[in-house]
Coordinates of C-alpha atoms and ligand atoms in Angstrom, one line a residue:
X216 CA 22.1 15.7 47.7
X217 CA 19.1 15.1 45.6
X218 CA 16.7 17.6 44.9
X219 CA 14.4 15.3 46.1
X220 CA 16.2 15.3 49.3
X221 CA 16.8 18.9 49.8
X222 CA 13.2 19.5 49.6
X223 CA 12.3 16.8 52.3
X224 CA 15.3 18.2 54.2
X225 CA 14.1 21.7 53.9
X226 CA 10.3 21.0 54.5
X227 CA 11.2 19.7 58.2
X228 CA 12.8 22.6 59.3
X229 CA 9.9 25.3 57.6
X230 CA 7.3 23.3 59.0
X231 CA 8.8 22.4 62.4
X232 CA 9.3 18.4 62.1
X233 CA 13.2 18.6 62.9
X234 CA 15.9 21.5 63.3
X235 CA 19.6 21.5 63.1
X236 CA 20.7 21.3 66.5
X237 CA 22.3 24.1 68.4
X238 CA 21.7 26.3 65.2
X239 CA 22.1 29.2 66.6
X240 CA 25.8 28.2 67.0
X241 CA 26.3 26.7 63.7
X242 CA 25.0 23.5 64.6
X243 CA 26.1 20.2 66.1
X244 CA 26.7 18.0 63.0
X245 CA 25.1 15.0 63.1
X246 CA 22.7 15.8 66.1
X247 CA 18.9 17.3 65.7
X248 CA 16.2 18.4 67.5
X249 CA 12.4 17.4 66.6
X250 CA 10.5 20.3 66.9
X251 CA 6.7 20.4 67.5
X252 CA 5.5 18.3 64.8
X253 CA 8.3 16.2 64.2
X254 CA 8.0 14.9 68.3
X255 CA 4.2 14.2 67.6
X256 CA 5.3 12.4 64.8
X257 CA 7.9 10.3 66.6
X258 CA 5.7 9.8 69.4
X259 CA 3.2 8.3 67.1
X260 CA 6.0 5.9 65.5
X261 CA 6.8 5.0 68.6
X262 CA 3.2 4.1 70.2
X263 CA 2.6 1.9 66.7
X264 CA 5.8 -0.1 67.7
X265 CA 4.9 -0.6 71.2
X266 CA 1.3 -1.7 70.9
X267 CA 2.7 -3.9 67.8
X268 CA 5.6 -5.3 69.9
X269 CA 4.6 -5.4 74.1
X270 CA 0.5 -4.9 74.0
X271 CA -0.3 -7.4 71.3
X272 CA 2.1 -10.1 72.7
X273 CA 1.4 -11.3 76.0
X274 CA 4.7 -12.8 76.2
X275 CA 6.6 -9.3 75.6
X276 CA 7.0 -6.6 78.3
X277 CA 8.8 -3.9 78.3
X278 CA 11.9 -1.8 80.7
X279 CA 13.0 1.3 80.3
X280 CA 17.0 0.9 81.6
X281 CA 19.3 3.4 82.4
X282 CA 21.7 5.0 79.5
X283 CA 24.4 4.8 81.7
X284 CA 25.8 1.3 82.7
X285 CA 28.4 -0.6 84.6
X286 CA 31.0 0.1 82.5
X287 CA 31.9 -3.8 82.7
X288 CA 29.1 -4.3 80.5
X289 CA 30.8 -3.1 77.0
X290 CA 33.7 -5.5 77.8
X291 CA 31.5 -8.1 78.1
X292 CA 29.4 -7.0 74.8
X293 CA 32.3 -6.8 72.8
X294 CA 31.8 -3.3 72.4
X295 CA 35.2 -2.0 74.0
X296 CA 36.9 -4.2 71.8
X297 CA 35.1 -4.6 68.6
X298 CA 33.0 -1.9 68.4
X299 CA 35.5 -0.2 65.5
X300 CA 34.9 1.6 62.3
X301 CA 37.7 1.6 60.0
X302 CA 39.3 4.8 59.3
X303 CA 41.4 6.6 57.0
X304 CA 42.6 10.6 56.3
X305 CA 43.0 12.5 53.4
X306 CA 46.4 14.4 53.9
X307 CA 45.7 17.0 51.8
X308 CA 42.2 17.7 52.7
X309 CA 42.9 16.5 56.5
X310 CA 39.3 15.4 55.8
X311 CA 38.5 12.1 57.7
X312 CA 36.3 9.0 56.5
X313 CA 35.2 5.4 56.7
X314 CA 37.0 3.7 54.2
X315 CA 34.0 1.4 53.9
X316 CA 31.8 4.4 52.8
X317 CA 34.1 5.3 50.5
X318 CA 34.5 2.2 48.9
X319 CA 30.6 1.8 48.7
X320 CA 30.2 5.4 47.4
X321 CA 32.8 4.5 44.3
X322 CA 29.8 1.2 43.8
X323 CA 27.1 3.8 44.2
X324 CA 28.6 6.0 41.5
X325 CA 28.8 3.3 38.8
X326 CA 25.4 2.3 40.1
X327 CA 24.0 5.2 39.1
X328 CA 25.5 5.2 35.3
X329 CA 24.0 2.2 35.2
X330 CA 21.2 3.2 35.7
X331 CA 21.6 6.4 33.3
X332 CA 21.9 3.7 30.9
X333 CA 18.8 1.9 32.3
X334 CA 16.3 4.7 31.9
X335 CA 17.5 5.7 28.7
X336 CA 16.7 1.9 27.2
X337 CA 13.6 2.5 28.8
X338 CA 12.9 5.5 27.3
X339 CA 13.6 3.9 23.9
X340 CA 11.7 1.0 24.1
X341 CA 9.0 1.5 26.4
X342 CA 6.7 -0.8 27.4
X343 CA 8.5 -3.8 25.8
X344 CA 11.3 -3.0 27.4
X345 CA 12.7 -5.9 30.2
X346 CA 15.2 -4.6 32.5
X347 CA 16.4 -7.8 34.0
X348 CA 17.2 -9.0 30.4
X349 CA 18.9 -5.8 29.2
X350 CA 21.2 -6.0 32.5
X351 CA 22.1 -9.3 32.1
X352 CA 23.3 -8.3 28.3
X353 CA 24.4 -5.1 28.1
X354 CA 28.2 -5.5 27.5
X355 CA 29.2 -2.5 29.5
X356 CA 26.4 -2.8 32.2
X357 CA 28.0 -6.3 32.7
X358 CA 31.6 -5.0 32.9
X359 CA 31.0 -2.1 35.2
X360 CA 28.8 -4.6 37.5
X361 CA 31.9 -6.8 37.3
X362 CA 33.5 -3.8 38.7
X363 CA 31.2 -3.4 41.9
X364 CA 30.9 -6.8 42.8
X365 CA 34.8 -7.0 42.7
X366 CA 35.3 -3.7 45.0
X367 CA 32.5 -5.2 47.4
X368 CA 33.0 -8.3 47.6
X369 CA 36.7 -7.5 48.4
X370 CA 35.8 -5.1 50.6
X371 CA 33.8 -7.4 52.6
X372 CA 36.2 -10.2 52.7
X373 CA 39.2 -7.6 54.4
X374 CA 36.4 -5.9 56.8
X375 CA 35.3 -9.5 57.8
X376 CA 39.3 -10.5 58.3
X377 CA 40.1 -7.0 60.4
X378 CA 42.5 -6.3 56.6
X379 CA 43.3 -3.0 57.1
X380 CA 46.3 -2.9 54.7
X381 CA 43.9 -4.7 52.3
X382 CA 41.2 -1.8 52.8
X383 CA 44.1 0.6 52.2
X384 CA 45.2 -1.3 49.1
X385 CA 41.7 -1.9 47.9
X386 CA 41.2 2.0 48.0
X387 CA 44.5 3.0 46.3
X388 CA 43.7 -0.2 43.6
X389 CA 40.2 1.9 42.7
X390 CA 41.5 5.5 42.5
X391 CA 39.5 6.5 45.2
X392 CA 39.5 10.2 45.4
X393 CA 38.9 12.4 48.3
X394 CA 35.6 14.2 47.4
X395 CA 37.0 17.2 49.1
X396 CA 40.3 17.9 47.7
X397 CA 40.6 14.9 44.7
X398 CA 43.7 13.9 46.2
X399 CA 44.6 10.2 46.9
X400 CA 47.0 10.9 49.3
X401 CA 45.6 8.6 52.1
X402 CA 46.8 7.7 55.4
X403 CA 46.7 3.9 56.5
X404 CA 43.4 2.6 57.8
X405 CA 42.7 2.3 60.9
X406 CA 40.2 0.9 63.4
X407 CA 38.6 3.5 65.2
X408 CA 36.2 3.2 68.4
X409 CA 32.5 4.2 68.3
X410 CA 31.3 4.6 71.8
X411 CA 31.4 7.9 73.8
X412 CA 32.8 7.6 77.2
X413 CA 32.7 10.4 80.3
X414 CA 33.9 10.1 83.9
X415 CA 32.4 9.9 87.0
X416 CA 32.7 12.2 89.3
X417 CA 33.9 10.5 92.7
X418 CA 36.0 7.7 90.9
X419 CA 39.6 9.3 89.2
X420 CA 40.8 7.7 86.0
X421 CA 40.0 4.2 84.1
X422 CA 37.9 2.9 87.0
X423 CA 35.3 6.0 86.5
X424 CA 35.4 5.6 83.1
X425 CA 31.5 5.4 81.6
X426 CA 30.3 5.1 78.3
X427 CA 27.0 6.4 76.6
X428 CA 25.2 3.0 75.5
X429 CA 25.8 2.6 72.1
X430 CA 22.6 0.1 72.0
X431 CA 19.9 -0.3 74.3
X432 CA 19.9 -3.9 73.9
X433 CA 22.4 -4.5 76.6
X434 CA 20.3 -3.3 79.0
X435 CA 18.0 -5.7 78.6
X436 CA 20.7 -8.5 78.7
X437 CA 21.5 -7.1 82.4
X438 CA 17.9 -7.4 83.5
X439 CA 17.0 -10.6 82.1
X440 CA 16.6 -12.5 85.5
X441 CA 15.2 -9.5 87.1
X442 CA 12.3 -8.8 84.5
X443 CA 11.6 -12.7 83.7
X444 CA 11.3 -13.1 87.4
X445 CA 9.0 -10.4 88.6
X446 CA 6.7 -10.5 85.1
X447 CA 6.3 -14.6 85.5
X448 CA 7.2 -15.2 82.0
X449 CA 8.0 -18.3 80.5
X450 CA 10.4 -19.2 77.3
X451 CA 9.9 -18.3 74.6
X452 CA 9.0 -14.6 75.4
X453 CA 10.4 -10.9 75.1
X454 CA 11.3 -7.6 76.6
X455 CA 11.1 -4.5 74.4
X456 CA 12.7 -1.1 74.9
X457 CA 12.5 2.6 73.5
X458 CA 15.5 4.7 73.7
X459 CA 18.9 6.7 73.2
X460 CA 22.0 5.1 72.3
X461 CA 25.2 7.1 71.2
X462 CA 27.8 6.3 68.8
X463 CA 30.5 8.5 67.7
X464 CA 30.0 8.4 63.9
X465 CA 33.0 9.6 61.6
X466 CA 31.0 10.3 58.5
X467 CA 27.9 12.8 59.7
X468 CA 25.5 12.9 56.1
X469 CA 22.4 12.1 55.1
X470 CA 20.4 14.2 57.9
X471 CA 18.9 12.0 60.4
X472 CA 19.7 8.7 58.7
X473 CA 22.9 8.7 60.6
X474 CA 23.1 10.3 63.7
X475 CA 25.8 10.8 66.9
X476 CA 23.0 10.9 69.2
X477 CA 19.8 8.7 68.2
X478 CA 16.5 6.2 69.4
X479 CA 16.5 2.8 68.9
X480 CA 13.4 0.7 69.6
X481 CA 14.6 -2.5 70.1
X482 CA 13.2 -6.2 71.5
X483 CA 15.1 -9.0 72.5
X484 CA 13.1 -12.8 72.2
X485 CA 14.7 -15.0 74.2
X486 CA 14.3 -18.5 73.1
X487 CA 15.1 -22.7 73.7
X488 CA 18.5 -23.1 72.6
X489 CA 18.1 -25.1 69.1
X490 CA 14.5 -22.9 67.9
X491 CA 16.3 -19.8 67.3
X492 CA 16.5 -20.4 63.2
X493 CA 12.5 -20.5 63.4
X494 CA 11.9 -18.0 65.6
X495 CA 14.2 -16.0 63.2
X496 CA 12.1 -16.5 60.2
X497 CA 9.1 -15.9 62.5
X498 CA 10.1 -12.1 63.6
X499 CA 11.4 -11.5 59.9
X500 CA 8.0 -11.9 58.9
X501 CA 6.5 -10.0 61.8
X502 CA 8.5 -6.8 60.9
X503 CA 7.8 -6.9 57.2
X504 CA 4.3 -6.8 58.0
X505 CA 4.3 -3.9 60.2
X506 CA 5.9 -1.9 57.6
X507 CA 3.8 -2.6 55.1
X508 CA 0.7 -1.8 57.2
X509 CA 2.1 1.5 58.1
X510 CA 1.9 2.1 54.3
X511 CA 5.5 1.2 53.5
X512 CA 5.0 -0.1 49.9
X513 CA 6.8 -3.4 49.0
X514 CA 8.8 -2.4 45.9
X515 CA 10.4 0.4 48.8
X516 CA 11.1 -2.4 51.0
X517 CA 14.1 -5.2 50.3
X518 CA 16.0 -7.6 52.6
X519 CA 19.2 -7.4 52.7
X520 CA 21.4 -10.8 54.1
X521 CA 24.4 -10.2 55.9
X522 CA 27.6 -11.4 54.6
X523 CA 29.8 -10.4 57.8
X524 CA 28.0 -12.0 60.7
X525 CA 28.7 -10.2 63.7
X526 CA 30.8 -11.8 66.6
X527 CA 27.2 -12.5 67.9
X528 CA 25.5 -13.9 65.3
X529 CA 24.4 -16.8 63.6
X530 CA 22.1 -14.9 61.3
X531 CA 21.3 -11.7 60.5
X532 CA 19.1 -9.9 57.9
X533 CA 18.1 -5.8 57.4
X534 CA 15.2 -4.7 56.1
X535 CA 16.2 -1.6 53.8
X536 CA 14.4 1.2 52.7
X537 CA 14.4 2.7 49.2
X538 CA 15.3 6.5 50.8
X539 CA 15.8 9.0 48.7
X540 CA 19.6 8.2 48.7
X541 CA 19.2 4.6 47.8
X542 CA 17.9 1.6 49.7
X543 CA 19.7 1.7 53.0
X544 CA 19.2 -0.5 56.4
X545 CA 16.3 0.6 58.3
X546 CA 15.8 -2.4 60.6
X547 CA 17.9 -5.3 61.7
X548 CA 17.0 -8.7 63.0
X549 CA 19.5 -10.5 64.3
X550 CA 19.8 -14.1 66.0
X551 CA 22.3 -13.3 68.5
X552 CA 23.1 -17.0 70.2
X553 CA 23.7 -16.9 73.7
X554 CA 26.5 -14.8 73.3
X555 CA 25.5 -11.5 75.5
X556 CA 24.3 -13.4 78.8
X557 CA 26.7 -15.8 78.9
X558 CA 29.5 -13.0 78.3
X559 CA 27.6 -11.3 81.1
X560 CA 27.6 -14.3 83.0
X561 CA 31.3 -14.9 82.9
X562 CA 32.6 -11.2 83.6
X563 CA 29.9 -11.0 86.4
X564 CA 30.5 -14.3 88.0
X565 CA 26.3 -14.0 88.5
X566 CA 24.3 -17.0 87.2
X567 CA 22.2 -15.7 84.3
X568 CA 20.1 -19.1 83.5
X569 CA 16.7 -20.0 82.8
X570 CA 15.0 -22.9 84.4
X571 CA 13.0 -24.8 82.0
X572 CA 10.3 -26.7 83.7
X573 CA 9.3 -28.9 80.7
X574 CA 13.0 -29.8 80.2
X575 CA 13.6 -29.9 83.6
X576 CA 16.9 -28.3 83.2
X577 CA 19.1 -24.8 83.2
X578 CA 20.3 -22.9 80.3
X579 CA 21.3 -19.6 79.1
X580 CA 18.9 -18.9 76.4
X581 CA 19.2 -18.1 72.4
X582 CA 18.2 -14.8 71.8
X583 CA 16.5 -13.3 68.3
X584 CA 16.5 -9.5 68.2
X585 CA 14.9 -7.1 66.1
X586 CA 16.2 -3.0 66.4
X587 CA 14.8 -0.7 64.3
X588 CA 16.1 3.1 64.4
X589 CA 13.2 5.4 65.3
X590 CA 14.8 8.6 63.7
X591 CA 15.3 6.1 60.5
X592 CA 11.5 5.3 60.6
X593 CA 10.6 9.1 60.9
X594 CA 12.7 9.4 57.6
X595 CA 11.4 6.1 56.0
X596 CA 8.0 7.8 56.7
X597 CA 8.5 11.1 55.8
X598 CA 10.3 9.9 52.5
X599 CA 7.5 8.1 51.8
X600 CA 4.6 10.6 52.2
X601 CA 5.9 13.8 51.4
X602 CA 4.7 14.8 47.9
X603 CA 3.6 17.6 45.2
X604 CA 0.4 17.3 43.3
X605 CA -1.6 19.9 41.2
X606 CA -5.4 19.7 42.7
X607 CA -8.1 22.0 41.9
X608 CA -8.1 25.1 44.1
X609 CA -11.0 26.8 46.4
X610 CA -12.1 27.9 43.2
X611 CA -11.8 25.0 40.9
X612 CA -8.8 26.2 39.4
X613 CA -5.3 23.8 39.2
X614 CA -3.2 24.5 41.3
X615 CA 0.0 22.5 42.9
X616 CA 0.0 21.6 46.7
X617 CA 2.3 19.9 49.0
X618 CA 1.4 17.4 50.9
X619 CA 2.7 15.1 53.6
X620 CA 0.6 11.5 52.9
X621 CA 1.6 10.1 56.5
X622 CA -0.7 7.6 57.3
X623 CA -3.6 9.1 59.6
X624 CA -1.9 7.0 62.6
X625 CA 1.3 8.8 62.3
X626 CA -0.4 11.9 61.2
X627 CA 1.0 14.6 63.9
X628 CA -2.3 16.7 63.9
X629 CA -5.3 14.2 63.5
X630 CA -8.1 17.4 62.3
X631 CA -8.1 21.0 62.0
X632 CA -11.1 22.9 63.1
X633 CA -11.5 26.1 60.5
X634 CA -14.3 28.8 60.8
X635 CA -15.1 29.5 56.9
X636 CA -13.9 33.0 57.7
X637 CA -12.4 35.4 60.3
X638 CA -13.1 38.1 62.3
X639 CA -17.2 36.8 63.1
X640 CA -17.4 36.6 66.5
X641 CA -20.2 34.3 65.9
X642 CA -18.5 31.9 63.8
X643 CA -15.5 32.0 66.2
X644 CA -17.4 30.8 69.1
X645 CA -19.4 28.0 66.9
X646 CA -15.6 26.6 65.8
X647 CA -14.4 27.0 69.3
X648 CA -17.2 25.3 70.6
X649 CA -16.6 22.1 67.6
X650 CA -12.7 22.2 69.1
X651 CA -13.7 21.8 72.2
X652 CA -15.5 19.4 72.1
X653 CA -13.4 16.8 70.3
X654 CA -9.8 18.2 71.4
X655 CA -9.7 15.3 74.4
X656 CA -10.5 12.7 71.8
X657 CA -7.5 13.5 69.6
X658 CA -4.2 16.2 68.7
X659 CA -6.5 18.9 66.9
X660 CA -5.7 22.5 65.9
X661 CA -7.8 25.2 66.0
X662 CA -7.1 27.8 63.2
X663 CA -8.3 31.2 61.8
X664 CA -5.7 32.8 60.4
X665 CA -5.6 33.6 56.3
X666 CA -7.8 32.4 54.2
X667 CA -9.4 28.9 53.8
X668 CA -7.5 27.6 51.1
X669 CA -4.4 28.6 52.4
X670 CA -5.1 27.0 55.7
X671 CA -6.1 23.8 54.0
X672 CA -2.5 24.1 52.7
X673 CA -0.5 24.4 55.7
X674 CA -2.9 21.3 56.9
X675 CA -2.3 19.5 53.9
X676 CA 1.9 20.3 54.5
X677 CA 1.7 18.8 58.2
X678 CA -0.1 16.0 57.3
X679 CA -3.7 16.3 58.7
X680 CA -5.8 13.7 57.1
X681 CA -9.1 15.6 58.6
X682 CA -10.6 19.1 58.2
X683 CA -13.6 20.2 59.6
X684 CA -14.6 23.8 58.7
X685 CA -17.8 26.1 60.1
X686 CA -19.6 27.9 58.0
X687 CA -22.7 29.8 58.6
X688 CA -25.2 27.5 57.7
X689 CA -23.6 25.2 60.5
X690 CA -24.9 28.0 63.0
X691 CA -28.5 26.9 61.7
X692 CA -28.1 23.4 62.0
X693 CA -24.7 22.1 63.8
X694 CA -23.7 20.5 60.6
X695 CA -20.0 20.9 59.4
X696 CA -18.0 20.2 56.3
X697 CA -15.3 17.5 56.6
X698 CA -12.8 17.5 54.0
X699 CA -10.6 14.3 53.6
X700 CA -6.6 15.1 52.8
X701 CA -6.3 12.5 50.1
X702 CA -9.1 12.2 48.1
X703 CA -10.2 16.0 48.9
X704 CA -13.7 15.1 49.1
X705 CA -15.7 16.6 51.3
X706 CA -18.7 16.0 52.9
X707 CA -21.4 17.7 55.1
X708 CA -22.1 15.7 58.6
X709 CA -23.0 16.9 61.9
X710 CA -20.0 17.2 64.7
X711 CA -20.7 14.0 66.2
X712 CA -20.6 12.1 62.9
X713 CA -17.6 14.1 61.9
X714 CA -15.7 13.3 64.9
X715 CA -16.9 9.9 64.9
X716 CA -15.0 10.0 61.2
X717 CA -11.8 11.3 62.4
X718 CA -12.0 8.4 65.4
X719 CA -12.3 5.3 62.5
X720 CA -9.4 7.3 60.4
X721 CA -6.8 7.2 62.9
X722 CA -8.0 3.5 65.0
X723 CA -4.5 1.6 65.0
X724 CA -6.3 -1.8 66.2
X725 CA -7.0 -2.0 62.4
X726 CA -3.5 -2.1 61.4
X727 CA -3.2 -5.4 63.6
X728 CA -6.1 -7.0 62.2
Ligands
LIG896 N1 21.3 -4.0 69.0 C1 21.6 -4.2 67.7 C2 22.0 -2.9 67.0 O1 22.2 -1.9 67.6 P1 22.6 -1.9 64.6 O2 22.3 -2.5 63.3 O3 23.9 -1.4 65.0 O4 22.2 -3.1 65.6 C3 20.1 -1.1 64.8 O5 21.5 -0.8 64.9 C4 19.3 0.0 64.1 O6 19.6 1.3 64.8 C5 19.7 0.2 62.7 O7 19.0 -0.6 61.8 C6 19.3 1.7 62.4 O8 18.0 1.8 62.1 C7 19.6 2.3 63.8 N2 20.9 3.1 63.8 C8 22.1 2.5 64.0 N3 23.0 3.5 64.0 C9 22.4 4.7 63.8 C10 22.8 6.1 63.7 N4 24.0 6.4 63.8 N5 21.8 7.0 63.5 C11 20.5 6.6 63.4 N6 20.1 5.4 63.5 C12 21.0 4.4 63.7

């Protein structure tokens, strides 16, 4: 883990974004809890998706479907069947992992002696320097590229064949190492199912046999008649949903990026069979622009094409994120063909059509999806904001801070109101006067406790973009001092114009402009 990441890691849990869960057992791996900032923080995330996605289309609505389902439904998705990650043990180590992630962590570490080799050019010849040109000459950046194309681009051909003996072979062929005992004694590969299942409790054996949703897309396939029906909506148009899916993940790392238990806020666009290429590059543009106005900043941001397609799909692209780890999929969009409803249309025996009154005729519609993971966004955005800087101090001296650069939107605490000092009754009662009386506008906290420069601190480590502190002088004349997160500048306003400041910092309607 990078130190980089370690500190982001460790800053959630001090400051209460997101806890291990079950801690005081040792913790679940792969499974955490959001504490009080980190579930303002996600409920902001999600509120900017929704109003992006369902309020400023008026041809998406949204469902909020059960996590259960008939369990008929992951036969039909393909997920009983295909839903597989392929496997292999360490027999010394008895250590367990995705022979895909292995694979891509022996790229990752010639990757990164590349770019040891990178930076040190740069060093050397600053400004001048051109790093495309040096890659593409470099005798041994060449030959060590050679050699992660050749382990990629094999492994990809035997993961999109179902090769497991080839994965196996591919492995042994590299030297892989277990990273816990550096033995390469390896079992064979195998495919391995992702989806939790439980029983229920008044059916015995394979008949009661449930499984966590793995996606919530499917259970917008299921109500596709029932919500285009009752909303009135015509082609093309979409239903958008917010929640948990489950998947049994082998290789728990990399804190919330990959989790066992996780949100997914996904849409499904269903479209006129033959438009679903444009519609594509349509939604892939739409999603790239909501990143970047949330203040994702474009060198951070890459697409990534898929070369395995899914049994699905006839195209599918992720947007990636540059994480602390390396760029890594944050967001998929997907045309996904008709393949869901008329799979659910077959093992249901229902009729899932759409009647198209221009074309006078009945079809099962082409569907583009995009699913972004919400726990993946709170990391995208915390990776993104969470920095140190030396600023002057209280008293003009330099002095280093911390401080989360959220976008006021996101920001889980939107102003702090601070009496100048504590333990003046008078000044209490003016600040809890000021708190009350913009609290209902926004999330505000009222503090007191230590003194101001500290508290601006702990502000600036949450992520409020807004302080308003009371000093004396605002007992004279109701004026307060608001000081800006950022740019530290801080001005002297009266409540009302101060509040009316916080109300223009944190308006989303200008991110949709
Ligand atoms: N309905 C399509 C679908 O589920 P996916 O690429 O498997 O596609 C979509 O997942 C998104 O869900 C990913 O881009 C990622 O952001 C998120 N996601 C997937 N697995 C995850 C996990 N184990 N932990 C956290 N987020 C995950």
């Amino acid at each position: 883990m990078s130190e980089q990441f370690k500190k982001l890691v460790a800053h959630c849990k001090e400051y209460g974004f997101v806890f291990q869960s079950s801690e005081v057992y040792d913790g679940l791996s792969a499974v955490y809890d959001y504490g009080p900032y980190g579930v303002e923080l996600k409920n902001n995330i999600k509120e900017y998706w929704w109003k992006a996605m369902v309020h400023n289309h008026e041809n998406i609505v949204g469902i909020d479907s059960a996590i259960f389902m008939h369990p008929k439904t992951w036969k039909a998705s393909g997920h009983v069947d295909a839903f597989n990650d392929p496997l292999v043990d360490n027999k010394d180590s008895k250590k367990r992992y995705r022979a895909d992630q292995l694979i891509e962590g022996y790229a990752e570490k010639i990757e990164a002696k590349i770019q040891k080799d990178v930076d040190k050019a740069k060093k050397k010849f600053g400004d001048d320097f051109d790093e495309a040109q040096f890659r593409s000459t470099n005798g041994r950046i060449i030959d060590r590229q050679k050699k992660i194309d050749h382990a990629i681009n094999t492994m990809n051909e035997y993961l999109g064949a179902e090769n497991m003996e080839g994965l196996k072979a591919l492995i042994e062929e590299l030297e892989i190492a277990c990273p816990e005992s550096g033995s390469r004694n390896w079992t064979d590969v195998r495919q391995f199912n992702l989806m939790f299942s439980t029983q229920l409790g008044n059916v015995a054996g394979e008949e009661g046999k449930l499984y966590l949703r793995p996606e919530t897309a499917q259970g917008i396939f299921v109500n596709f008649l029932n919500v285009q029906k009752t909303s009135r909506q015509k082609l093309p148009f979409g239903i958008a949903q917010i929640g948990k899916a489950f998947r049994n993940e082998i290789v728990a790392r990399q804190f919330i990026f990959r989790m066992r238990e996780f949100e997914q806020m996904e849409m499904q666009f269903f479209v006129r069979p033959g438009t679903q290429k444009e519609w594509f590059e349509k939604w892939k543009e739409a999603r790239l622009a909501w990143h970047k106005a949330i203040g994702s900043p474009a060198e951070k941001l890459k697409w990534h094409e898929h070369e395995n397609l899914a049994h699905y799909a006839d195209a599918a692209v992720d947007i990636e994120f540059q994480f602390p780890f390396g760029f890594r999929e944050l967001e998929g969009i997907h045309s996904r063909t008709n393949f869901d409803l008329t799979s659910h249309q077959e093992l249901s025996g229902r009729k899932i059509q759409y009647f198209d009154p221009e074309l006078n005729e009945n079809y099962v519609p082409y569907v583009v999806e995009t699913s972004i993971g919400l726990d993946r966004m709170f990391l995208a955005m915390m990776t993104n904001s969470l920095r140190e800087e030396t600023v002057p101090d209280a008293s003009g001296k330099e002095s280093t801070r911390v401080v989360l650069k959220l976008h006021p939107v996101l920001a889980p605490v939107k102003c702090a109101v601070l009496p100048l000092v504590k333990n003046k009754p008078e000044l209490t009662a003016k600040a809890k006067e000021v708190f009350n009386s913009v609290k209902f506008a926004f999330n505000c906290q009222y503090d007191e406790k230590d003194a101001i420069g500290r508290r601006y601190r702990r502000q600036d480590a949450i992520g409020t973009p807004y302080c308003i502190t009371v000093d004396f002088e605002s007992l004279e004349d109701n004026m307060v001092t608001i000081r800006d997160r950022d740019s530290l500048k801080q001005e002297r306003v009266s409540v009302e114009e101060a509040k009316a400041m916080v109300m223009k910092g944190i308006d989303m309607s200008v991110l949709f402009a």
